[in-house]
Amino acid sequence: MKNRVITISREFGSGGRTIGKKVAEKLGIPCYDAEIIQEMAKKTGFAPDYVKEAGEYAPGSFLSAAFSNRMFGPTNEDILWEHQYKVITELAEKGPCVIVGRCADCILRDKADCLKVFIHADMKFRAERIVKVYGEREQSPEERLRDKDKRRAAYHRLYTNMKWGHAQNYHLTLDSGVIGIDKCVDIIAELY
Amino acid sequence: MKNRVITISREFGSGGRTIGKKVAEKLGIPCYDAEIIQEMAKKTGFAPDYVKEAGEYAPGSFLSAAFSNRMFGPTNEDILWEHQYKVITELAEKGPCVIVGRCADCILRDKADCLKVFIHADMKFRAERIVKVYGEREQSPEERLRDKDKRRAAYHRLYTNMKWGHAQNYHLTLDSGVIGIDKCVDIIAELY
């Protein structure tokens, strides 16, 4: 029998990671997020920070031509994708869990009994939140969000051929800014 | 103070209308659906069946060129849109309610305190459901759904400039096929 897995896709700054952790705590099952990055770093030899970025985002526009240029064989992103695929499949085979991001919804399509969730929020909510959680940067929070959104959507399109953020790809999508993080946790935990 | 309104956008065959009616019953507030069509028919003189179709769907591909051709003034769809806009605004001003479809989420953007919901389900669930609810037609249920989806999305794009079915446009989206109609009702009513 397939394990029951909650996959949480999320917009940067929407609190999807926090929601994933709280849902897992409530249900008494593990939540995988940083663990996936550590495991991939170990397997590939890439630095964890590099894995974190390149395993979920297309490179910035400066490098976007190189992103899909496979004239000289698989790109670093291709290698990471292969490992990400394996690590996530193995985790889902271990037992019920919550997996945050990293295209798990798509990777586990036929491998687990998934509840597929997408968390989003408006620009204002996310901008305030990323400054609170990650601090100020040179780029304005709005610019950071637009850049992250664009690159995450491009990454998804390339590796999963799915439209990121399209309601039909998920069983449930929630606006965490309007509904509130704790209420999102309740709804997801109850549906599971 | 603005009235609290639940707007339910939905894919054809997903049970969104049934969900809207049940939510309204549970909350003891009115649900507007056929009422909007009757009111528009009265105001415009068009037949209710015509209003039902042309107030939510772009014409089939055969007529799509004419759809946006306003060389000779506003089209029937433009006239209907104007009345739809007025009727929905008036209903929302009367008091808290549920409104099914007809771009109410967009029309009431600044006019009501909306909980914006989108209901969808996969092709198999909807195909079985439309045969059960509306009976067999010459076209296969899958063809009917594809046609309806395409024309509803086109209608939305023209009149609201919003992407229909894009998670970010709603506070909550639900897969009624996986979650079940009654559970969808519970989640929406509780969030309200």
mmCIF file of C-alpha atoms in Angstrom:
data_model
loop_
_atom_site.group_PDB
_atom_site.id
_atom_site.type_symbol
_atom_site.label_atom_id
_atom_site.label_comp_id
_atom_site.label_asym_id
_atom_site.label_seq_id
_atom_site.Cartn_x
_atom_site.Cartn_y
_atom_site.Cartn_z
ATOM 1 C CA MET A 1 0.000 0.000 0.000
ATOM 2 C CA LYS A 2 1.168 3.519 -0.748
ATOM 3 C CA ASN A 3 2.061 5.840 2.119
ATOM 4 C CA ARG A 4 -0.015 8.932 2.775
ATOM 5 C CA VAL A 5 2.056 12.023 2.133
ATOM 6 C CA ILE A 6 1.165 15.721 2.357
ATOM 7 C CA THR A 7 3.073 17.765 -0.228
ATOM 8 C CA ILE A 8 3.187 21.497 0.347
ATOM 9 C CA SER A 9 4.099 23.743 -2.566
ATOM 10 C CA ARG A 10 4.311 27.386 -1.622
ATOM 11 C CA GLU A 11 5.083 30.889 -2.692
ATOM 12 C CA PHE A 12 8.214 32.326 -1.136
ATOM 13 C CA GLY A 13 7.265 34.161 2.076
ATOM 14 C CA SER A 14 3.764 32.664 2.368
ATOM 15 C CA GLY A 15 4.612 30.629 5.468
ATOM 16 C CA GLY A 16 4.275 27.266 3.695
ATOM 17 C CA ARG A 17 7.293 25.851 5.521
ATOM 18 C CA THR A 18 5.937 26.847 8.924
ATOM 19 C CA ILE A 19 2.550 25.382 8.006
ATOM 20 C CA GLY A 20 4.202 22.117 6.918
ATOM 21 C CA LYS A 21 6.103 21.806 10.199
ATOM 22 C CA LYS A 22 3.017 22.550 12.301
ATOM 23 C CA VAL A 23 0.835 20.101 10.356
ATOM 24 C CA ALA A 24 3.455 17.378 10.826
ATOM 25 C CA GLU A 25 3.711 18.095 14.569
ATOM 26 C CA LYS A 26 -0.055 17.970 14.918
ATOM 27 C CA LEU A 27 -0.241 14.629 13.081
ATOM 28 C CA GLY A 28 2.875 13.168 14.712
ATOM 29 C CA ILE A 29 4.607 12.449 11.409
ATOM 30 C CA PRO A 30 7.970 13.774 10.120
ATOM 31 C CA CYS A 31 8.259 16.925 7.998
ATOM 32 C CA TYR A 32 11.053 16.903 5.410
ATOM 33 C CA ASP A 33 12.510 20.158 4.212
ATOM 34 C CA ALA A 34 16.141 20.898 5.220
ATOM 35 C CA GLU A 35 16.702 17.122 5.492
ATOM 36 C CA ILE A 36 16.240 16.771 1.743
ATOM 37 C CA ILE A 37 18.844 19.433 1.055
ATOM 38 C CA GLN A 38 21.362 17.836 3.451
ATOM 39 C CA GLU A 39 20.844 14.432 1.871
ATOM 40 C CA MET A 40 21.238 15.813 -1.649
ATOM 41 C CA ALA A 41 24.364 17.747 -0.663
ATOM 42 C CA LYS A 42 25.852 14.560 0.788
ATOM 43 C CA LYS A 43 25.055 12.548 -2.332
ATOM 44 C CA THR A 44 26.229 15.079 -4.898
ATOM 45 C CA GLY A 45 29.070 16.902 -3.151
ATOM 46 C CA PHE A 46 27.450 20.287 -3.879
ATOM 47 C CA ALA A 47 27.260 22.832 -1.011
ATOM 48 C CA PRO A 48 23.897 22.831 0.830
ATOM 49 C CA ASP A 49 23.283 26.491 -0.056
ATOM 50 C CA TYR A 50 23.788 25.717 -3.730
ATOM 51 C CA VAL A 51 21.479 22.697 -3.535
ATOM 52 C CA LYS A 52 18.810 24.777 -1.778
ATOM 53 C CA GLU A 53 18.795 27.358 -4.547
ATOM 54 C CA ALA A 54 19.402 25.242 -7.665
ATOM 55 C CA GLY A 55 16.994 22.466 -6.630
ATOM 56 C CA GLU A 56 13.969 24.720 -6.757
ATOM 57 C CA TYR A 57 14.751 27.852 -8.758
ATOM 58 C CA ALA A 58 15.749 28.456 -12.344
ATOM 59 C CA PRO A 59 18.884 30.656 -12.492
ATOM 60 C CA GLY A 60 18.418 34.431 -12.847
ATOM 61 C CA SER A 61 17.848 35.864 -16.305
ATOM 62 C CA PHE A 62 21.604 36.324 -16.767
ATOM 63 C CA LEU A 63 22.068 32.554 -16.760
ATOM 64 C CA SER A 64 18.745 31.493 -18.175
ATOM 65 C CA ALA A 65 20.178 30.614 -21.584
ATOM 66 C CA ALA A 66 22.629 28.226 -19.963
ATOM 67 C CA PHE A 67 19.849 26.684 -17.868
ATOM 68 C CA SER A 68 18.439 24.652 -20.684
ATOM 69 C CA ASN A 69 21.631 24.309 -22.710
ATOM 70 C CA ARG A 70 22.542 20.655 -22.597
ATOM 71 C CA MET A 71 24.924 20.671 -25.541
ATOM 72 C CA PHE A 72 27.678 19.398 -23.248
ATOM 73 C CA GLY A 73 25.555 16.912 -21.331
ATOM 74 C CA PRO A 74 23.335 17.269 -18.265
ATOM 75 C CA THR A 75 23.513 20.560 -16.357
ATOM 76 C CA ASN A 76 24.099 20.776 -12.586
ATOM 77 C CA GLU A 77 20.357 21.305 -12.283
ATOM 78 C CA ASP A 78 19.701 18.058 -14.159
ATOM 79 C CA ILE A 79 22.038 16.161 -11.819
ATOM 80 C CA LEU A 80 20.383 17.710 -8.783
ATOM 81 C CA TRP A 81 16.923 16.918 -10.140
ATOM 82 C CA GLU A 82 17.848 13.247 -10.478
ATOM 83 C CA HIS A 83 19.051 13.101 -6.874
ATOM 84 C CA GLN A 84 16.087 15.094 -5.628
ATOM 85 C CA TYR A 85 13.814 12.593 -7.353
ATOM 86 C CA LYS A 86 15.539 9.666 -5.624
ATOM 87 C CA VAL A 87 15.744 11.240 -2.161
ATOM 88 C CA ILE A 88 12.079 12.258 -2.158
ATOM 89 C CA THR A 89 10.950 8.853 -3.425
ATOM 90 C CA GLU A 90 12.950 7.128 -0.666
ATOM 91 C CA LEU A 91 11.529 9.398 2.041
ATOM 92 C CA ALA A 92 7.973 8.772 0.911
ATOM 93 C CA GLU A 93 8.630 5.022 0.930
ATOM 94 C CA LYS A 94 9.744 5.157 4.582
ATOM 95 C CA GLY A 95 6.309 6.176 5.859
ATOM 96 C CA PRO A 96 3.654 8.903 6.065
ATOM 97 C CA CYS A 97 5.181 12.397 6.112
ATOM 98 C CA VAL A 98 4.925 16.037 5.075
ATOM 99 C CA ILE A 99 7.265 17.215 2.306
ATOM 100 C CA VAL A 100 7.720 20.931 1.712
ATOM 101 C CA GLY A 101 8.458 22.155 -1.807
ATOM 102 C CA ARG A 102 10.957 20.602 -4.229
ATOM 103 C CA CYS A 103 8.280 19.418 -6.707
ATOM 104 C CA ALA A 104 7.385 16.507 -4.406
ATOM 105 C CA ASP A 105 3.762 16.622 -5.597
ATOM 106 C CA CYS A 106 4.926 15.796 -9.086
ATOM 107 C CA ILE A 107 7.692 13.345 -8.150
ATOM 108 C CA LEU A 108 5.328 11.292 -5.995
ATOM 109 C CA ARG A 109 2.424 11.352 -8.422
ATOM 110 C CA ASP A 110 2.233 7.566 -8.757
ATOM 111 C CA LYS A 111 4.356 6.645 -5.761
ATOM 112 C CA ALA A 112 2.356 7.860 -2.780
ATOM 113 C CA ASP A 113 -1.197 8.671 -1.738
ATOM 114 C CA CYS A 114 -0.689 12.452 -1.732
ATOM 115 C CA LEU A 115 -2.726 15.343 -0.411
ATOM 116 C CA LYS A 116 -1.404 18.117 -2.637
ATOM 117 C CA VAL A 117 -1.486 21.581 -1.081
ATOM 118 C CA PHE A 118 -0.425 24.987 -2.395
ATOM 119 C CA ILE A 119 0.047 27.966 -0.047
ATOM 120 C CA HIS A 120 0.130 31.540 -1.320
ATOM 121 C CA ALA A 121 -0.463 35.075 -0.064
ATOM 122 C CA ASP A 122 -0.516 38.562 -1.470
ATOM 123 C CA MET A 123 2.593 40.664 -1.987
ATOM 124 C CA LYS A 124 2.070 42.836 1.106
ATOM 125 C CA PHE A 125 1.778 39.901 3.507
ATOM 126 C CA ARG A 126 4.786 38.130 2.038
ATOM 127 C CA ALA A 127 6.958 41.246 1.845
ATOM 128 C CA GLU A 128 6.427 41.966 5.533
ATOM 129 C CA ARG A 129 7.002 38.361 6.417
ATOM 130 C CA ILE A 130 10.289 37.869 4.566
ATOM 131 C CA VAL A 131 11.762 40.992 6.165
ATOM 132 C CA LYS A 132 10.721 39.664 9.579
ATOM 133 C CA VAL A 133 12.015 36.130 8.922
ATOM 134 C CA TYR A 134 15.052 36.687 6.680
ATOM 135 C CA GLY A 135 15.943 40.331 7.407
ATOM 136 C CA GLU A 136 16.559 43.260 5.045
ATOM 137 C CA ARG A 137 18.541 42.783 1.812
ATOM 138 C CA GLU A 138 19.843 45.139 -0.806
ATOM 139 C CA GLN A 139 16.934 44.255 -3.122
ATOM 140 C CA SER A 140 13.505 45.463 -1.938
ATOM 141 C CA PRO A 141 11.289 42.659 -0.561
ATOM 142 C CA GLU A 142 8.870 43.095 -3.490
ATOM 143 C CA GLU A 143 11.669 42.707 -6.030
ATOM 144 C CA ARG A 144 12.965 39.623 -4.208
ATOM 145 C CA LEU A 145 9.506 38.088 -4.269
ATOM 146 C CA ARG A 146 8.915 38.795 -7.948
ATOM 147 C CA ASP A 147 12.303 37.300 -8.807
ATOM 148 C CA LYS A 148 11.737 34.199 -6.656
ATOM 149 C CA ASP A 149 8.191 33.653 -8.019
ATOM 150 C CA LYS A 150 9.367 33.899 -11.589
ATOM 151 C CA ARG A 151 12.285 31.532 -11.142
ATOM 152 C CA ARG A 152 10.326 28.991 -9.154
ATOM 153 C CA ALA A 153 7.615 28.895 -11.811
ATOM 154 C CA ALA A 154 10.258 28.473 -14.542
ATOM 155 C CA TYR A 155 11.915 25.620 -12.639
ATOM 156 C CA HIS A 156 8.604 23.813 -12.262
ATOM 157 C CA ARG A 157 7.767 24.223 -15.907
ATOM 158 C CA LEU A 158 11.078 22.748 -17.034
ATOM 159 C CA TYR A 159 11.203 19.740 -14.735
ATOM 160 C CA THR A 160 7.564 18.840 -14.193
ATOM 161 C CA ASN A 161 5.804 20.327 -17.207
ATOM 162 C CA MET A 162 3.182 21.563 -14.756
ATOM 163 C CA LYS A 163 1.917 25.072 -14.206
ATOM 164 C CA TRP A 164 2.951 26.179 -10.748
ATOM 165 C CA GLY A 165 0.118 27.762 -8.788
ATOM 166 C CA HIS A 166 -2.617 26.477 -11.084
ATOM 167 C CA ALA A 167 -5.508 25.396 -8.816
ATOM 168 C CA GLN A 168 -6.220 22.266 -10.862
ATOM 169 C CA ASN A 169 -2.817 20.816 -9.917
ATOM 170 C CA TYR A 170 -3.637 20.730 -6.201
ATOM 171 C CA HIS A 171 -6.324 19.248 -3.984
ATOM 172 C CA LEU A 172 -6.350 22.352 -1.829
ATOM 173 C CA THR A 173 -4.893 25.848 -2.127
ATOM 174 C CA LEU A 174 -4.987 28.390 0.681
ATOM 175 C CA ASP A 175 -4.278 32.102 0.998
ATOM 176 C CA SER A 176 -2.316 32.098 4.257
ATOM 177 C CA GLY A 177 -2.442 35.903 4.473
ATOM 178 C CA VAL A 178 -6.242 35.995 4.631
ATOM 179 C CA ILE A 179 -6.953 32.634 6.283
ATOM 180 C CA GLY A 180 -4.057 32.755 8.766
ATOM 181 C CA ILE A 181 -1.259 30.245 9.301
ATOM 182 C CA ASP A 182 -2.890 28.367 12.196
ATOM 183 C CA LYS A 183 -6.232 28.005 10.427
ATOM 184 C CA CYS A 184 -4.402 26.627 7.359
ATOM 185 C CA VAL A 185 -2.731 24.073 9.641
ATOM 186 C CA ASP A 186 -6.126 23.019 11.055
ATOM 187 C CA ILE A 187 -7.718 22.579 7.620
ATOM 188 C CA ILE A 188 -4.843 20.512 6.228
ATOM 189 C CA ALA A 189 -4.475 18.334 9.329
ATOM 190 C CA GLU A 190 -8.206 17.656 9.401
ATOM 191 C CA LEU A 191 -8.358 16.757 5.700
ATOM 192 C CA TYR A 192 -5.487 14.278 6.084
ATOM 193 C CA MET B 1 -19.680 48.300 6.520
ATOM 194 C CA LYS B 2 -19.344 45.907 3.600
ATOM 195 C CA ASN B 3 -21.407 42.732 3.557
ATOM 196 C CA ARG B 4 -19.706 39.368 3.808
ATOM 197 C CA VAL B 5 -20.175 37.431 0.598
ATOM 198 C CA ILE B 6 -18.949 33.996 -0.459
ATOM 199 C CA THR B 7 -18.211 33.877 -4.185
ATOM 200 C CA ILE B 8 -17.937 30.429 -5.723
ATOM 201 C CA SER B 9 -16.231 30.083 -9.068
ATOM 202 C CA ARG B 10 -16.265 26.567 -10.412
ATOM 203 C CA GLU B 11 -15.428 24.220 -13.230
ATOM 204 C CA PHE B 12 -18.445 22.886 -15.081
ATOM 205 C CA GLY B 13 -19.489 19.590 -13.475
ATOM 206 C CA SER B 14 -17.451 20.036 -10.285
ATOM 207 C CA GLY B 15 -20.502 20.460 -8.062
ATOM 208 C CA GLY B 16 -19.768 24.108 -7.253
ATOM 209 C CA ARG B 17 -23.421 25.046 -7.514
ATOM 210 C CA THR B 18 -24.491 22.297 -5.125
ATOM 211 C CA ILE B 19 -21.727 23.317 -2.732
ATOM 212 C CA GLY B 20 -22.861 26.953 -2.869
ATOM 213 C CA LYS B 21 -26.465 26.025 -2.092
ATOM 214 C CA LYS B 22 -25.465 23.760 0.815
ATOM 215 C CA VAL B 23 -23.094 26.360 2.305
ATOM 216 C CA ALA B 24 -25.856 28.981 2.162
ATOM 217 C CA GLU B 25 -28.350 26.618 3.810
ATOM 218 C CA LYS B 26 -25.870 25.810 6.556
ATOM 219 C CA LEU B 27 -25.208 29.502 7.222
ATOM 220 C CA GLY B 28 -28.835 30.595 6.827
ATOM 221 C CA ILE B 29 -28.064 33.144 4.097
ATOM 222 C CA PRO B 30 -29.391 33.284 0.496
ATOM 223 C CA CYS B 31 -27.566 31.677 -2.433
ATOM 224 C CA TYR B 32 -27.897 33.494 -5.770
ATOM 225 C CA ASP B 33 -27.509 31.580 -8.993
ATOM 226 C CA ALA B 34 -30.659 31.191 -11.150
ATOM 227 C CA GLU B 35 -31.996 34.419 -9.537
ATOM 228 C CA ILE B 36 -29.249 36.401 -11.257
ATOM 229 C CA ILE B 37 -30.184 34.961 -14.638
ATOM 230 C CA GLN B 38 -33.902 35.702 -14.128
ATOM 231 C CA GLU B 39 -33.166 39.264 -13.081
ATOM 232 C CA MET B 40 -30.856 39.833 -16.047
ATOM 233 C CA ALA B 41 -33.394 38.335 -18.452
ATOM 234 C CA LYS B 42 -36.053 40.668 -17.068
ATOM 235 C CA LYS B 43 -33.833 43.720 -17.402
ATOM 236 C CA THR B 44 -32.478 42.996 -20.876
ATOM 237 C CA GLY B 45 -35.319 41.180 -22.589
ATOM 238 C CA PHE B 46 -33.013 38.318 -23.587
ATOM 239 C CA ALA B 47 -34.234 34.757 -23.020
ATOM 240 C CA PRO B 48 -33.027 33.196 -19.725
ATOM 241 C CA ASP B 49 -31.252 30.362 -21.587
ATOM 242 C CA TYR B 50 -29.356 32.874 -23.672
ATOM 243 C CA VAL B 51 -28.419 34.908 -20.597
ATOM 244 C CA LYS B 52 -27.211 31.765 -18.824
ATOM 245 C CA GLU B 53 -24.877 30.881 -21.655
ATOM 246 C CA ALA B 54 -23.691 34.285 -22.842
ATOM 247 C CA GLY B 55 -23.164 35.686 -19.335
ATOM 248 C CA GLU B 56 -20.436 33.215 -18.483
ATOM 249 C CA TYR B 57 -19.077 31.659 -21.658
ATOM 250 C CA ALA B 58 -17.316 33.061 -24.681
ATOM 251 C CA PRO B 59 -19.023 31.874 -27.893
ATOM 252 C CA GLY B 60 -17.695 28.723 -29.607
ATOM 253 C CA SER B 61 -14.712 29.027 -31.928
ATOM 254 C CA PHE B 62 -17.038 29.567 -34.910
ATOM 255 C CA LEU B 63 -18.142 32.871 -33.406
ATOM 256 C CA SER B 64 -15.010 33.846 -31.518
ATOM 257 C CA ALA B 65 -13.981 36.498 -34.011
ATOM 258 C CA ALA B 66 -17.316 38.236 -33.539
ATOM 259 C CA PHE B 67 -16.985 38.003 -29.763
ATOM 260 C CA SER B 68 -14.492 40.815 -29.498
ATOM 261 C CA ASN B 69 -15.571 42.697 -32.619
ATOM 262 C CA ARG B 70 -17.044 45.967 -31.407
ATOM 263 C CA MET B 71 -16.806 47.824 -34.686
ATOM 264 C CA PHE B 72 -20.555 48.364 -34.583
ATOM 265 C CA GLY B 73 -20.792 49.159 -30.860
ATOM 266 C CA PRO B 74 -21.152 46.952 -27.788
ATOM 267 C CA THR B 75 -21.885 43.261 -28.362
ATOM 268 C CA ASN B 76 -24.739 41.380 -26.670
ATOM 269 C CA GLU B 77 -22.120 40.042 -24.276
ATOM 270 C CA ASP B 78 -21.069 43.595 -23.365
ATOM 271 C CA ILE B 79 -24.656 44.561 -22.651
ATOM 272 C CA LEU B 80 -25.162 41.449 -20.545
ATOM 273 C CA TRP B 81 -21.923 42.108 -18.672
ATOM 274 C CA GLU B 82 -23.098 45.575 -17.719
ATOM 275 C CA HIS B 83 -26.379 44.226 -16.349
ATOM 276 C CA GLN B 84 -24.653 41.332 -14.626
ATOM 277 C CA TYR B 85 -22.375 43.842 -12.938
ATOM 278 C CA LYS B 86 -25.336 45.870 -11.657
ATOM 279 C CA VAL B 87 -27.467 42.900 -10.544
ATOM 280 C CA ILE B 88 -24.600 41.298 -8.612
ATOM 281 C CA THR B 89 -23.615 44.579 -6.966
ATOM 282 C CA GLU B 90 -27.224 45.144 -5.847
ATOM 283 C CA LEU B 91 -27.535 41.616 -4.437
ATOM 284 C CA ALA B 92 -24.323 41.998 -2.441
ATOM 285 C CA GLU B 93 -25.577 45.325 -1.061
ATOM 286 C CA LYS B 94 -28.748 43.666 0.239
ATOM 287 C CA GLY B 95 -26.903 41.505 2.772
ATOM 288 C CA PRO B 96 -24.562 38.548 3.324
ATOM 289 C CA CYS B 97 -24.996 35.855 0.669
ATOM 290 C CA VAL B 98 -23.407 33.168 -1.503
ATOM 291 C CA ILE B 99 -23.030 33.958 -5.225
ATOM 292 C CA VAL B 100 -22.231 31.157 -7.662
ATOM 293 C CA GLY B 101 -20.187 31.954 -10.763
ATOM 294 C CA ARG B 102 -20.747 34.958 -13.069
ATOM 295 C CA CYS B 103 -17.403 36.619 -12.170
ATOM 296 C CA ALA B 104 -18.848 37.815 -8.849
ATOM 297 C CA ASP B 105 -15.411 37.577 -7.213
ATOM 298 C CA CYS B 106 -14.126 40.172 -9.610
ATOM 299 C CA ILE B 107 -17.251 42.364 -9.715
ATOM 300 C CA LEU B 108 -17.364 42.620 -5.907
ATOM 301 C CA ARG B 109 -13.632 43.152 -5.433
ATOM 302 C CA ASP B 110 -14.025 46.516 -3.683
ATOM 303 C CA LYS B 111 -17.729 46.277 -2.912
ATOM 304 C CA ALA B 112 -18.000 43.409 -0.418
ATOM 305 C CA ASP B 113 -15.932 41.517 2.102
ATOM 306 C CA CYS B 114 -15.561 38.388 -0.033
ATOM 307 C CA LEU B 115 -14.380 34.886 0.681
ATOM 308 C CA LYS B 116 -13.304 33.851 -2.813
ATOM 309 C CA VAL B 117 -13.581 30.124 -3.514
ATOM 310 C CA PHE B 118 -12.813 28.049 -6.612
ATOM 311 C CA ILE B 119 -14.105 24.469 -6.990
ATOM 312 C CA HIS B 120 -12.612 22.059 -9.494
ATOM 313 C CA ALA B 121 -12.295 18.308 -10.061
ATOM 314 C CA ASP B 122 -10.628 15.983 -12.516
ATOM 315 C CA MET B 123 -12.126 15.050 -15.862
ATOM 316 C CA LYS B 124 -13.342 11.609 -14.772
ATOM 317 C CA PHE B 125 -15.302 12.904 -11.781
ATOM 318 C CA ARG B 126 -16.879 15.728 -13.765
ATOM 319 C CA ALA B 127 -17.689 13.576 -16.793
ATOM 320 C CA GLU B 128 -19.582 11.076 -14.646
ATOM 321 C CA ARG B 129 -21.318 13.873 -12.778
ATOM 322 C CA ILE B 130 -22.576 15.813 -15.809
ATOM 323 C CA VAL B 131 -24.068 12.686 -17.330
ATOM 324 C CA LYS B 132 -25.830 11.979 -14.034
ATOM 325 C CA VAL B 133 -27.057 15.585 -13.580
ATOM 326 C CA TYR B 134 -27.668 16.779 -17.154
ATOM 327 C CA GLY B 135 -28.041 13.477 -19.052
ATOM 328 C CA GLU B 136 -26.360 12.244 -22.234
ATOM 329 C CA ARG B 137 -25.756 14.586 -25.189
ATOM 330 C CA GLU B 138 -24.493 14.108 -28.695
ATOM 331 C CA GLN B 139 -21.037 15.363 -27.702
ATOM 332 C CA SER B 140 -19.100 13.077 -25.315
ATOM 333 C CA PRO B 141 -18.976 14.385 -21.721
ATOM 334 C CA GLU B 142 -15.201 14.932 -22.026
ATOM 335 C CA GLU B 143 -15.631 17.039 -25.169
ATOM 336 C CA ARG B 144 -18.396 19.064 -23.493
ATOM 337 C CA LEU B 145 -16.147 19.720 -20.494
ATOM 338 C CA ARG B 146 -13.160 20.753 -22.589
ATOM 339 C CA ASP B 147 -15.340 23.116 -24.590
ATOM 340 C CA LYS B 148 -16.981 24.615 -21.489
ATOM 341 C CA ASP B 149 -13.627 25.048 -19.686
ATOM 342 C CA LYS B 150 -12.064 26.779 -22.650
ATOM 343 C CA ARG B 151 -14.954 29.175 -23.195
ATOM 344 C CA ARG B 152 -15.371 30.009 -19.519
ATOM 345 C CA ALA B 153 -11.661 30.835 -19.237
ATOM 346 C CA ALA B 154 -11.870 33.023 -22.358
ATOM 347 C CA TYR B 155 -14.898 34.858 -20.982
ATOM 348 C CA HIS B 156 -13.102 35.585 -17.714
ATOM 349 C CA ARG B 157 -10.001 36.803 -19.464
ATOM 350 C CA LEU B 158 -11.986 39.244 -21.598
ATOM 351 C CA TYR B 159 -14.199 40.762 -18.914
ATOM 352 C CA THR B 160 -12.081 40.534 -15.772
ATOM 353 C CA ASN B 161 -8.515 40.387 -17.065
ATOM 354 C CA MET B 162 -7.969 37.618 -14.518
ATOM 355 C CA LYS B 163 -6.706 34.118 -15.053
ATOM 356 C CA TRP B 164 -9.528 31.740 -14.260
ATOM 357 C CA GLY B 165 -8.420 28.872 -12.014
ATOM 358 C CA HIS B 166 -5.192 30.524 -10.941
ATOM 359 C CA ALA B 167 -4.806 29.785 -7.196
ATOM 360 C CA GLN B 168 -3.572 33.287 -6.410
ATOM 361 C CA ASN B 169 -6.952 34.764 -7.407
ATOM 362 C CA TYR B 170 -8.824 32.878 -4.674
ATOM 363 C CA HIS B 171 -8.608 32.527 -0.899
ATOM 364 C CA LEU B 172 -9.407 28.857 -1.117
ATOM 365 C CA THR B 173 -9.542 26.298 -3.928
ATOM 366 C CA LEU B 174 -10.828 22.765 -3.451
ATOM 367 C CA ASP B 175 -10.806 19.574 -5.508
ATOM 368 C CA SER B 176 -14.371 18.411 -4.916
ATOM 369 C CA GLY B 177 -13.670 15.036 -6.543
ATOM 370 C CA VAL B 178 -11.003 14.115 -3.985
ATOM 371 C CA ILE B 179 -12.247 16.046 -0.945
ATOM 372 C CA GLY B 180 -15.959 15.330 -1.474
ATOM 373 C CA ILE B 181 -18.838 17.780 -1.808
ATOM 374 C CA ASP B 182 -19.936 17.667 1.849
ATOM 375 C CA LYS B 183 -16.411 18.163 3.202
ATOM 376 C CA CYS B 184 -16.005 21.182 0.868
ATOM 377 C CA VAL B 185 -19.227 22.597 2.332
ATOM 378 C CA ASP B 186 -17.909 22.144 5.889
ATOM 379 C CA ILE B 187 -14.565 23.846 5.155
ATOM 380 C CA ILE B 188 -16.160 26.867 3.437
ATOM 381 C CA ALA B 189 -18.899 27.315 6.044
ATOM 382 C CA GLU B 190 -16.369 27.103 8.860
ATOM 383 C CA LEU B 191 -14.026 29.628 7.249
ATOM 384 C CA TYR B 192 -16.850 32.112 6.758
#
